[in-house]
GROMACS .gro file of C-alpha atoms in nm:
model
  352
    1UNK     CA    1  -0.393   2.875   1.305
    2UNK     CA    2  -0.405   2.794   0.902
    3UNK     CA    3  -0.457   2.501   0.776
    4UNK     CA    4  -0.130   2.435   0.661
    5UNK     CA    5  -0.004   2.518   1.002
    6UNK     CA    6  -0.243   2.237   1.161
    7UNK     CA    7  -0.066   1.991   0.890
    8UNK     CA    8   0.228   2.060   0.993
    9UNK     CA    9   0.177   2.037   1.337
   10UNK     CA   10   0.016   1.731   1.343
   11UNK     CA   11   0.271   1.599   1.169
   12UNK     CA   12   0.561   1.656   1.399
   13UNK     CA   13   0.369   1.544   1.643
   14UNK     CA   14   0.340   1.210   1.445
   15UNK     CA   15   0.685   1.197   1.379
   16UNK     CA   16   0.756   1.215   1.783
   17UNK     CA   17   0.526   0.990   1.864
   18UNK     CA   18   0.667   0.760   1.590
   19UNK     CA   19   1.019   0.767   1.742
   20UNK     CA   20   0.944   0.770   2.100
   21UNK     CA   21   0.716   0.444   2.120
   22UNK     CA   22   0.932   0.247   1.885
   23UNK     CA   23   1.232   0.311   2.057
   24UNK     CA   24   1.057   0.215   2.397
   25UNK     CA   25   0.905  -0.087   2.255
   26UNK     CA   26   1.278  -0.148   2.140
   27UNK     CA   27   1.396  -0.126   2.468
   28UNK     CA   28   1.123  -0.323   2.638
   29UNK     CA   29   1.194  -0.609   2.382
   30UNK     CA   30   1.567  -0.639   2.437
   31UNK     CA   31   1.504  -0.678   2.832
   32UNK     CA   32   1.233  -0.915   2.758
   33UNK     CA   33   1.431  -1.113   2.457
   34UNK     CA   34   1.808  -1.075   2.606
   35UNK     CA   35   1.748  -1.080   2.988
   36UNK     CA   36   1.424  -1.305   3.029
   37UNK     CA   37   1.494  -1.548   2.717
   38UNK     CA   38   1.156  -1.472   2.533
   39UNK     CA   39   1.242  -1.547   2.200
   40UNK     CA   40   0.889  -1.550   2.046
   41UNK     CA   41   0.916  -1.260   1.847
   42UNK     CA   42   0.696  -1.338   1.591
   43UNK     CA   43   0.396  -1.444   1.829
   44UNK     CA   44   0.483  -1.151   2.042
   45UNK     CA   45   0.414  -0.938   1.754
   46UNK     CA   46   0.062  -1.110   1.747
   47UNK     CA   47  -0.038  -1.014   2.076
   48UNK     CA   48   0.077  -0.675   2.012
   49UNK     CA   49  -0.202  -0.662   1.695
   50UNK     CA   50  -0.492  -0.806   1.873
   51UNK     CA   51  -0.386  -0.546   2.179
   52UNK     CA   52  -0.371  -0.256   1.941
   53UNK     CA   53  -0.740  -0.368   1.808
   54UNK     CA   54  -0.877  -0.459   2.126
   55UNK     CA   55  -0.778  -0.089   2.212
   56UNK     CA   56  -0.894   0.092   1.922
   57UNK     CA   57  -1.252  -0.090   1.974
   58UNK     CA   58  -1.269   0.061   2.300
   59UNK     CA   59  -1.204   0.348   2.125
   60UNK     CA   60  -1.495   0.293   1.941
   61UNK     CA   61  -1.711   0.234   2.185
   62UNK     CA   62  -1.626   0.563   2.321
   63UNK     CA   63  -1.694   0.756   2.023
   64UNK     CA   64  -1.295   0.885   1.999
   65UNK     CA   65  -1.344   0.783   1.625
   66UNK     CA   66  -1.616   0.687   1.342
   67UNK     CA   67  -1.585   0.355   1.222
   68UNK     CA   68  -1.612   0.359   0.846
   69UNK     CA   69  -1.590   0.057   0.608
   70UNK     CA   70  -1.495   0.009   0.288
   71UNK     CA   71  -1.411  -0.204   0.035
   72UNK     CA   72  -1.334  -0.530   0.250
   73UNK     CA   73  -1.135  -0.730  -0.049
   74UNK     CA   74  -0.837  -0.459  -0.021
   75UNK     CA   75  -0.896  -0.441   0.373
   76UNK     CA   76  -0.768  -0.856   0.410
   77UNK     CA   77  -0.555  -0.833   0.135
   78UNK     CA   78  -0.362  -0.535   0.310
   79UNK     CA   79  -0.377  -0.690   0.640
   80UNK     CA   80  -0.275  -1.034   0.577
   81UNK     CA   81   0.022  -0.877   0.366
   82UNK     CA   82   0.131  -0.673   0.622
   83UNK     CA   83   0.118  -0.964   0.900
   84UNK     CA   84   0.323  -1.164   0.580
   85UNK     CA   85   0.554  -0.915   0.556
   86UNK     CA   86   0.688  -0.896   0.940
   87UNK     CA   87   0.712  -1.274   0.916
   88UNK     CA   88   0.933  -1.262   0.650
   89UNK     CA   89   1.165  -0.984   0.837
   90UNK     CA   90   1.156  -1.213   1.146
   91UNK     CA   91   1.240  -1.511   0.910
   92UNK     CA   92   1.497  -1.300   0.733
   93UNK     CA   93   1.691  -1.211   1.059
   94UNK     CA   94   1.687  -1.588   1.143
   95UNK     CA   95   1.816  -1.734   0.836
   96UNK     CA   96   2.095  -1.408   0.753
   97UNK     CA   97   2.400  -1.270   0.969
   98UNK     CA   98   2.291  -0.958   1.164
   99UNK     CA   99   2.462  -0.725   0.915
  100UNK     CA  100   2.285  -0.862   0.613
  101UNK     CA  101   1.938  -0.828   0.777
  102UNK     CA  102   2.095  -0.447   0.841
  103UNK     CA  103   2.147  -0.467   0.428
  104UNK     CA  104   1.803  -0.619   0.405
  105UNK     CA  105   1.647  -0.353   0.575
  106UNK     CA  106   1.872  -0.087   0.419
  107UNK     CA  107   1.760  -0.171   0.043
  108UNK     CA  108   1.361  -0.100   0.147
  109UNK     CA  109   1.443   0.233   0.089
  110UNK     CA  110   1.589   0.245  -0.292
  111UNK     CA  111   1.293  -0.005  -0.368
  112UNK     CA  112   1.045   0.198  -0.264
  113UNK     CA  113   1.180   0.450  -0.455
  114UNK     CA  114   1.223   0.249  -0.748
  115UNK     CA  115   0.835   0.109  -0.720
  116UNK     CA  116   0.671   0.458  -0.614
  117UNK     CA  117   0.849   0.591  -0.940
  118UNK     CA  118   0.767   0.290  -1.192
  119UNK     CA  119   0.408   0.260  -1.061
  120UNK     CA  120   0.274   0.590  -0.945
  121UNK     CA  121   0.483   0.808  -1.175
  122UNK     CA  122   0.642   0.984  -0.841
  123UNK     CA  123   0.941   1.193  -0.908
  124UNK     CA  124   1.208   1.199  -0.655
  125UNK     CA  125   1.463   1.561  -0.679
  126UNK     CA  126   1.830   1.522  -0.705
  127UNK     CA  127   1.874   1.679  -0.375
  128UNK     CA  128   1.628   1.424  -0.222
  129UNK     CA  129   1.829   1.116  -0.395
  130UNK     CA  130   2.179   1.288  -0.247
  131UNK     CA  131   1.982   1.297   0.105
  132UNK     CA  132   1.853   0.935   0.094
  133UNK     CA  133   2.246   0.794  -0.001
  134UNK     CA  134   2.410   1.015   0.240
  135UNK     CA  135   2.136   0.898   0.478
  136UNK     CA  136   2.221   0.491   0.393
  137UNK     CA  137   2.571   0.521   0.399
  138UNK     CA  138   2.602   0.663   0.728
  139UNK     CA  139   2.342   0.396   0.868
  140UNK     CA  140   2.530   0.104   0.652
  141UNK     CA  141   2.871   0.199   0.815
  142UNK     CA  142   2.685   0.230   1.162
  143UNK     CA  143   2.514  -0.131   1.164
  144UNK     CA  144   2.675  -0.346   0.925
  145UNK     CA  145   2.916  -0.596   1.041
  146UNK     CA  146   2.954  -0.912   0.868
  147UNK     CA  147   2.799  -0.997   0.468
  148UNK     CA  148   2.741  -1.401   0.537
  149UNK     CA  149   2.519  -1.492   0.227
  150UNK     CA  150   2.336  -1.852   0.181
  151UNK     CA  151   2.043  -1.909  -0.050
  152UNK     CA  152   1.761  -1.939   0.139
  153UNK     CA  153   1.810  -1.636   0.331
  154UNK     CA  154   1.847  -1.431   0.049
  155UNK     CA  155   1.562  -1.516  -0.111
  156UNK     CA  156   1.398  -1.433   0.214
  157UNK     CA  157   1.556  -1.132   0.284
  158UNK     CA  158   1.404  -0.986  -0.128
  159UNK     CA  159   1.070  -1.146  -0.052
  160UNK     CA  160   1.066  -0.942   0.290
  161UNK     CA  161   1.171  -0.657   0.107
  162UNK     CA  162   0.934  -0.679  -0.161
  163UNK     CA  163   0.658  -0.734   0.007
  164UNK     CA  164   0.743  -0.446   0.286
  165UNK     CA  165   0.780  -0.209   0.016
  166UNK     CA  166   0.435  -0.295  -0.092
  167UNK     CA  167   0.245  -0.272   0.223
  168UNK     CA  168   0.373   0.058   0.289
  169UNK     CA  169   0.297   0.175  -0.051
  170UNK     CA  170  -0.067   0.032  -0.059
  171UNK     CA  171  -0.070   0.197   0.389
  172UNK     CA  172  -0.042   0.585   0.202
  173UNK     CA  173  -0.263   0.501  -0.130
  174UNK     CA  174  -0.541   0.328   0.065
  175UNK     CA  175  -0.590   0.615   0.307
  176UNK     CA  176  -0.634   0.845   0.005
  177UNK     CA  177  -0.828   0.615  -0.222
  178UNK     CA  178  -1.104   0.555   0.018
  179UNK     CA  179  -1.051   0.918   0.217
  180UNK     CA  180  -1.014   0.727   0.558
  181UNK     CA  181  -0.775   0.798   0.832
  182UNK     CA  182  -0.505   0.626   1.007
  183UNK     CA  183  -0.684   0.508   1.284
  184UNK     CA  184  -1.002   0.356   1.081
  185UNK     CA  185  -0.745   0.158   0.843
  186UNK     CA  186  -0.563   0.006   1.132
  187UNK     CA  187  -0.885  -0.076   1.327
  188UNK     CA  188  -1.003  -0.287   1.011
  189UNK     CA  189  -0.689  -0.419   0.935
  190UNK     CA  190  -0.565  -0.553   1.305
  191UNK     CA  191  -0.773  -0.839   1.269
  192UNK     CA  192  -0.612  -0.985   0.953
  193UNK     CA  193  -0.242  -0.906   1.048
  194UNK     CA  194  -0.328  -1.049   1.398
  195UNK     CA  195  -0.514  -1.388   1.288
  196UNK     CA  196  -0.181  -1.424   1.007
  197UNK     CA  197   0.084  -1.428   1.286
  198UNK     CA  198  -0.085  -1.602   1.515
  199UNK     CA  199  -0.162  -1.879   1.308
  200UNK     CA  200   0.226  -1.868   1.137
  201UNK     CA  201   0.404  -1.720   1.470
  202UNK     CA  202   0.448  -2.043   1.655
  203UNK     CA  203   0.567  -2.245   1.400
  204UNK     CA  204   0.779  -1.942   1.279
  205UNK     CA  205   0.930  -1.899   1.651
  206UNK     CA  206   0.997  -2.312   1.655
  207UNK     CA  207   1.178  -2.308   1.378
  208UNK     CA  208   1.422  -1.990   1.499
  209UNK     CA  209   1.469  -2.119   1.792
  210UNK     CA  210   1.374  -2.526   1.845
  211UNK     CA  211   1.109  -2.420   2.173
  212UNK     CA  212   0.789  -2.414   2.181
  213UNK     CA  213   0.604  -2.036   2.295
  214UNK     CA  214   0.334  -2.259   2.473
  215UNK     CA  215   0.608  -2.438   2.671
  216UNK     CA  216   0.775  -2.127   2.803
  217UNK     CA  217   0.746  -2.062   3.194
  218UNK     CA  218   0.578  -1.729   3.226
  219UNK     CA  219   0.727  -1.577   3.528
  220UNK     CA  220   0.512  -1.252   3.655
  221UNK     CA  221   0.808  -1.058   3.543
  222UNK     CA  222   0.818  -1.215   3.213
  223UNK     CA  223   0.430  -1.133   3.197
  224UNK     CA  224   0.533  -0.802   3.342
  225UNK     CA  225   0.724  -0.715   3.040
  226UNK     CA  226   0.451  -0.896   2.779
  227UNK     CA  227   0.199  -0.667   2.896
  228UNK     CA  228   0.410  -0.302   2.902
  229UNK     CA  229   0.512  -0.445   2.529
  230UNK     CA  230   0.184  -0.513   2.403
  231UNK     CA  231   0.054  -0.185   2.581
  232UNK     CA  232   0.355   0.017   2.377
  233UNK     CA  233   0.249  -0.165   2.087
  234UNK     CA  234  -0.053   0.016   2.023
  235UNK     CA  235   0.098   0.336   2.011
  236UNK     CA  236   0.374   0.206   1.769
  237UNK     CA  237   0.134   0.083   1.545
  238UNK     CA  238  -0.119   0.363   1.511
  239UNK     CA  239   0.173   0.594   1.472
  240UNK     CA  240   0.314   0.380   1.191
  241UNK     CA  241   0.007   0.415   0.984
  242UNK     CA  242  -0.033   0.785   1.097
  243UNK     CA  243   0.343   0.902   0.976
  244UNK     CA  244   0.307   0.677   0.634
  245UNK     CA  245  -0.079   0.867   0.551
  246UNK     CA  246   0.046   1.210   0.626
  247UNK     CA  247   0.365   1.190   0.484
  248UNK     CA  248   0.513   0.902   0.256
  249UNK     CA  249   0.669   0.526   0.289
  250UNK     CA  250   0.995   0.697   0.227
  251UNK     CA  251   0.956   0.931   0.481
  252UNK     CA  252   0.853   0.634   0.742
  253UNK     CA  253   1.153   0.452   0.656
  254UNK     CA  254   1.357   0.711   0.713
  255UNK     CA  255   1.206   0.800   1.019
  256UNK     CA  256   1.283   0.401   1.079
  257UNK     CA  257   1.678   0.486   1.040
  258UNK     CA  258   1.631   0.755   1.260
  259UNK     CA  259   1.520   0.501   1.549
  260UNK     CA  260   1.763   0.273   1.481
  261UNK     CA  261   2.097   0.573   1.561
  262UNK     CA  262   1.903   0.615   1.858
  263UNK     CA  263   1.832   0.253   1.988
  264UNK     CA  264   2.216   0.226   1.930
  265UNK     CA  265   2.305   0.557   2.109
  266UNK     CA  266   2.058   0.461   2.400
  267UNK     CA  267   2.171   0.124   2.418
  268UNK     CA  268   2.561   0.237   2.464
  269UNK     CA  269   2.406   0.475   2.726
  270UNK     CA  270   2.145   0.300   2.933
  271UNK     CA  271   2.276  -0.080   2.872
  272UNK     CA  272   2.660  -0.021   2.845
  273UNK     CA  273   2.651  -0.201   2.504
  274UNK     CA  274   2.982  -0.203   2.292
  275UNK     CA  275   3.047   0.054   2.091
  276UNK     CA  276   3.289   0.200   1.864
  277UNK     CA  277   3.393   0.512   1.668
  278UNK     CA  278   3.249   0.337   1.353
  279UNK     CA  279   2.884   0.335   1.534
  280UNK     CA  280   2.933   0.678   1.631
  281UNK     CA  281   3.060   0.780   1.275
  282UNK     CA  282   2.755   0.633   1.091
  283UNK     CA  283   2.521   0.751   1.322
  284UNK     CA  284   2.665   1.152   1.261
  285UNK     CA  285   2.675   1.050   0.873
  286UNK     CA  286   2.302   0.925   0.901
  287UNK     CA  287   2.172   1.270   1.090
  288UNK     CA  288   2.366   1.421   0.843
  289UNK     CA  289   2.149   1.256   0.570
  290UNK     CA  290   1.833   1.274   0.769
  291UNK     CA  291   1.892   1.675   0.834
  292UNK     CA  292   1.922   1.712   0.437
  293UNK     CA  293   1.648   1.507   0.350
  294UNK     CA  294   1.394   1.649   0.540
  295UNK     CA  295   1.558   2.005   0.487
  296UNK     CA  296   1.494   1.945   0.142
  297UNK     CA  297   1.095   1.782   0.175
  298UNK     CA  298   1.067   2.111   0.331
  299UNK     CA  299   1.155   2.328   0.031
  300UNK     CA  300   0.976   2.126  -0.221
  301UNK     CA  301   0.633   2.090  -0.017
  302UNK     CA  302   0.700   2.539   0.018
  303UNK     CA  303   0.763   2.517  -0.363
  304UNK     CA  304   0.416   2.293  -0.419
  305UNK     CA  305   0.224   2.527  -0.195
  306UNK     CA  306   0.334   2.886  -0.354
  307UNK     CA  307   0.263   2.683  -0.682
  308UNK     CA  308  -0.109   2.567  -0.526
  309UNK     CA  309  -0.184   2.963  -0.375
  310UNK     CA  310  -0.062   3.151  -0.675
  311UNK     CA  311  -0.377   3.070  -0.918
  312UNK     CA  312  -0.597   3.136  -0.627
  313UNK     CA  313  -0.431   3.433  -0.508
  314UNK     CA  314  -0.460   3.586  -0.888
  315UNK     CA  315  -0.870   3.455  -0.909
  316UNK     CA  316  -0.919   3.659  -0.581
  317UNK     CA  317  -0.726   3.972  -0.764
  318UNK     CA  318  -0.931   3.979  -1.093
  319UNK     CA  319  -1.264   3.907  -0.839
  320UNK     CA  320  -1.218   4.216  -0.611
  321UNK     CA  321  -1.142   4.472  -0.905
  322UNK     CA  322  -1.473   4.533  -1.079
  323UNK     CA  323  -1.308   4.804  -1.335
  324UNK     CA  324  -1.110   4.497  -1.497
  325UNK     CA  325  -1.377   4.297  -1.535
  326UNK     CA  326  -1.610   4.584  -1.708
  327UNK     CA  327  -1.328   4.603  -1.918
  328UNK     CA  328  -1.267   4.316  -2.018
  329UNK     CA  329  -1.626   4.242  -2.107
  330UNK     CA  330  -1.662   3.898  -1.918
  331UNK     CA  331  -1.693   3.731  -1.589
  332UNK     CA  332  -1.549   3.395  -1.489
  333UNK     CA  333  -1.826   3.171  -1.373
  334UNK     CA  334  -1.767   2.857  -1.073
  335UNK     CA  335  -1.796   2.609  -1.381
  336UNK     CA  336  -1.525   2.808  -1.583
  337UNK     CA  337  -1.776   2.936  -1.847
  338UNK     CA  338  -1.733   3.283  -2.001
  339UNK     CA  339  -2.020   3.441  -2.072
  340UNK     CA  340  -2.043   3.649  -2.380
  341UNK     CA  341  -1.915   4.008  -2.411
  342UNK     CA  342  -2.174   4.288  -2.400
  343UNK     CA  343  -2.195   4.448  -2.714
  344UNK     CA  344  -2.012   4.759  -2.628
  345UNK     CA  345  -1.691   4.578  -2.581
  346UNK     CA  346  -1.752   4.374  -2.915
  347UNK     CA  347  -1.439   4.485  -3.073
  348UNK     CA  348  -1.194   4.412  -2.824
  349UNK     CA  349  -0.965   4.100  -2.734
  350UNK     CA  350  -1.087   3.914  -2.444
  351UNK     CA  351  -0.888   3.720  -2.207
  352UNK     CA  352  -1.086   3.490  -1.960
   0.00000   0.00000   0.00000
């Protein structure tokens, strides 16, 4: 199997894992949140970290991975970010209507876009922009209800954005900057987004929902459900940081859209929730959208690969025919230095 072949592989199988923890997690939540009244979504999200890092330090122990540290400035920065950044989505869903969080979480896409481009000079295709608004429409028609604005929670709802956008962005640069993988980012990170919402989680939960997560009677079903979520967790989380280093942030939150048509689609299976031929609509609009984009990450990653193998392919050519290079009077050193022409060949042209 090439290497390219391995990539892509691995990939899809990132992808799947991706979609099939979150939308179990999903699913765990709503029975714990809805049925069981554990509203602590925030602190929840705590646990989950310090789960996720208690795991991947067994991991460690066992030799699965190498631990490798580096620059410990951008490791706390990133980490308390990315715990700031969920806080501010569960804020934003508090202080918003459920169909402008939808909105909120709709316009992470375009500003990633819009940042990736200004900052790292990316260049997004036509056909991938077409993709990408076919993909939001459908999802906007599926999920959003009601537009209630205030203040506060729109200036919530752009700082969660914002600083979304960011950690995402800074997930796929710092595991090429420093050449470390998903799992050895996450293990040094946990600790920072874990200590953040614990520390702001509580107080973040009271002020949602006026009760207090240390109050809460913990039935053995309610811890039940605490422990499957935290234990789904860590697979959610090290595929998050294993779909945004292989592929991209817009990629990821795509792949985010994607889980919410099916959270809807399960939840109208499994839980009988309402549903209407506008869900089912947006959702077909949104695969739609999906189906293109990816259809067209596929060409252009083709494209980038012919372009990559062509210079090498011609290299191995000129190497393997001696004639041409007695000819031409020159060989093409590792360093790219051409040596001079023998004296024979003085009068020609030569072409390195």
């Amino acid at each position: 199997m090439s290497e390219s072949q391995r990539f892509q592989l691995g990939t899809v199988g990132a992808l799947s894992l991706s979609v099939v923890s979150s939308v179990s997690i999903v699913i765990c939540n709503k029975a714990l949140i809805s049925s069981l009244g554990f509203t602590f979504a925030t602190t929840l999200t705590s646990w989950h970290l310090l789960v996720t890092f208690c795991s991947l330090h067994v991991a460690l122990w066992m030799k699965l991975f190498e631990h490798k540290p580096f620059d410990p400035r951008a490791v706390m920065g990133f980490g308390i970010l990315n715990g700031i950044s969920i806080g501010l989505l569960n804020l934003s869903l508090g202080f918003n209507s459920v169909g402008f969080y939808q909105m909120t979480k709709l316009a992470i896409i375009p500003c990633t876009v819009l940042l990736e481009t200004l900052f790292f000079m990316k260049k997004f295709s036509r056909s991938i922009q077409f993709s990408l608004i076919i993909l939001l429409f459908g999802v906007g028609i599926a999920t959003v209800t009601d537009l209630q604005l205030n203040a506060l929670g729109s200036f919530l709802s752009l700082l969660a954005v914002i600083t979304t956008c960011v950690a995402q962005i800074m997930t796929n640069a710092i595991q090429k900057k420093f050449k470390v993988s998903s799992t050895q980012l996450l293990y040094q990170s946990c600790p920072y987004q874990a200590i953040t919402l614990f520390i702001v989680g509580p107080f973040l939960d009271g002020l949602l929902t006026n009760r207090n997560v240390f109050a809460f009677k913990y039935t053995p079903q309610v811890l039940f459900f605490i422990v499957l979520s935290c234990l789904i967790s860590v697979s959610v989380n090290f595929s998050t940081f294993l779909v945004i280093g292989k592929t991209s942030p817009v990629t990821y939150q795509v792949l985010g859209h994607l889980k919410t048509c099916l959270v809807l689609a399960f939840g109208y299976v499994l839980l009988h929730d309402p549903f209407s031929w506008r869900n089912i609509l947006g959702i077909l609009v949104a695969v739609v959208g999906m189906v293109l984009y990816s259809y067209c990450c596929s060409l252009e990653s083709q494209q980038k690969a012919n372009e990559a193998s062509a210079p090498l392919s011609q290299a191995k050519e000129s190497e393997s025919d001696p004639l041409l290079n007695v000819e031409n009077g020159a060989t093409i050193l590792g360093d790219g230095v051409v040596p001079k022409a023998p004296t024979w060949n003085s009068n020609k042209d030569l072409h390195a």
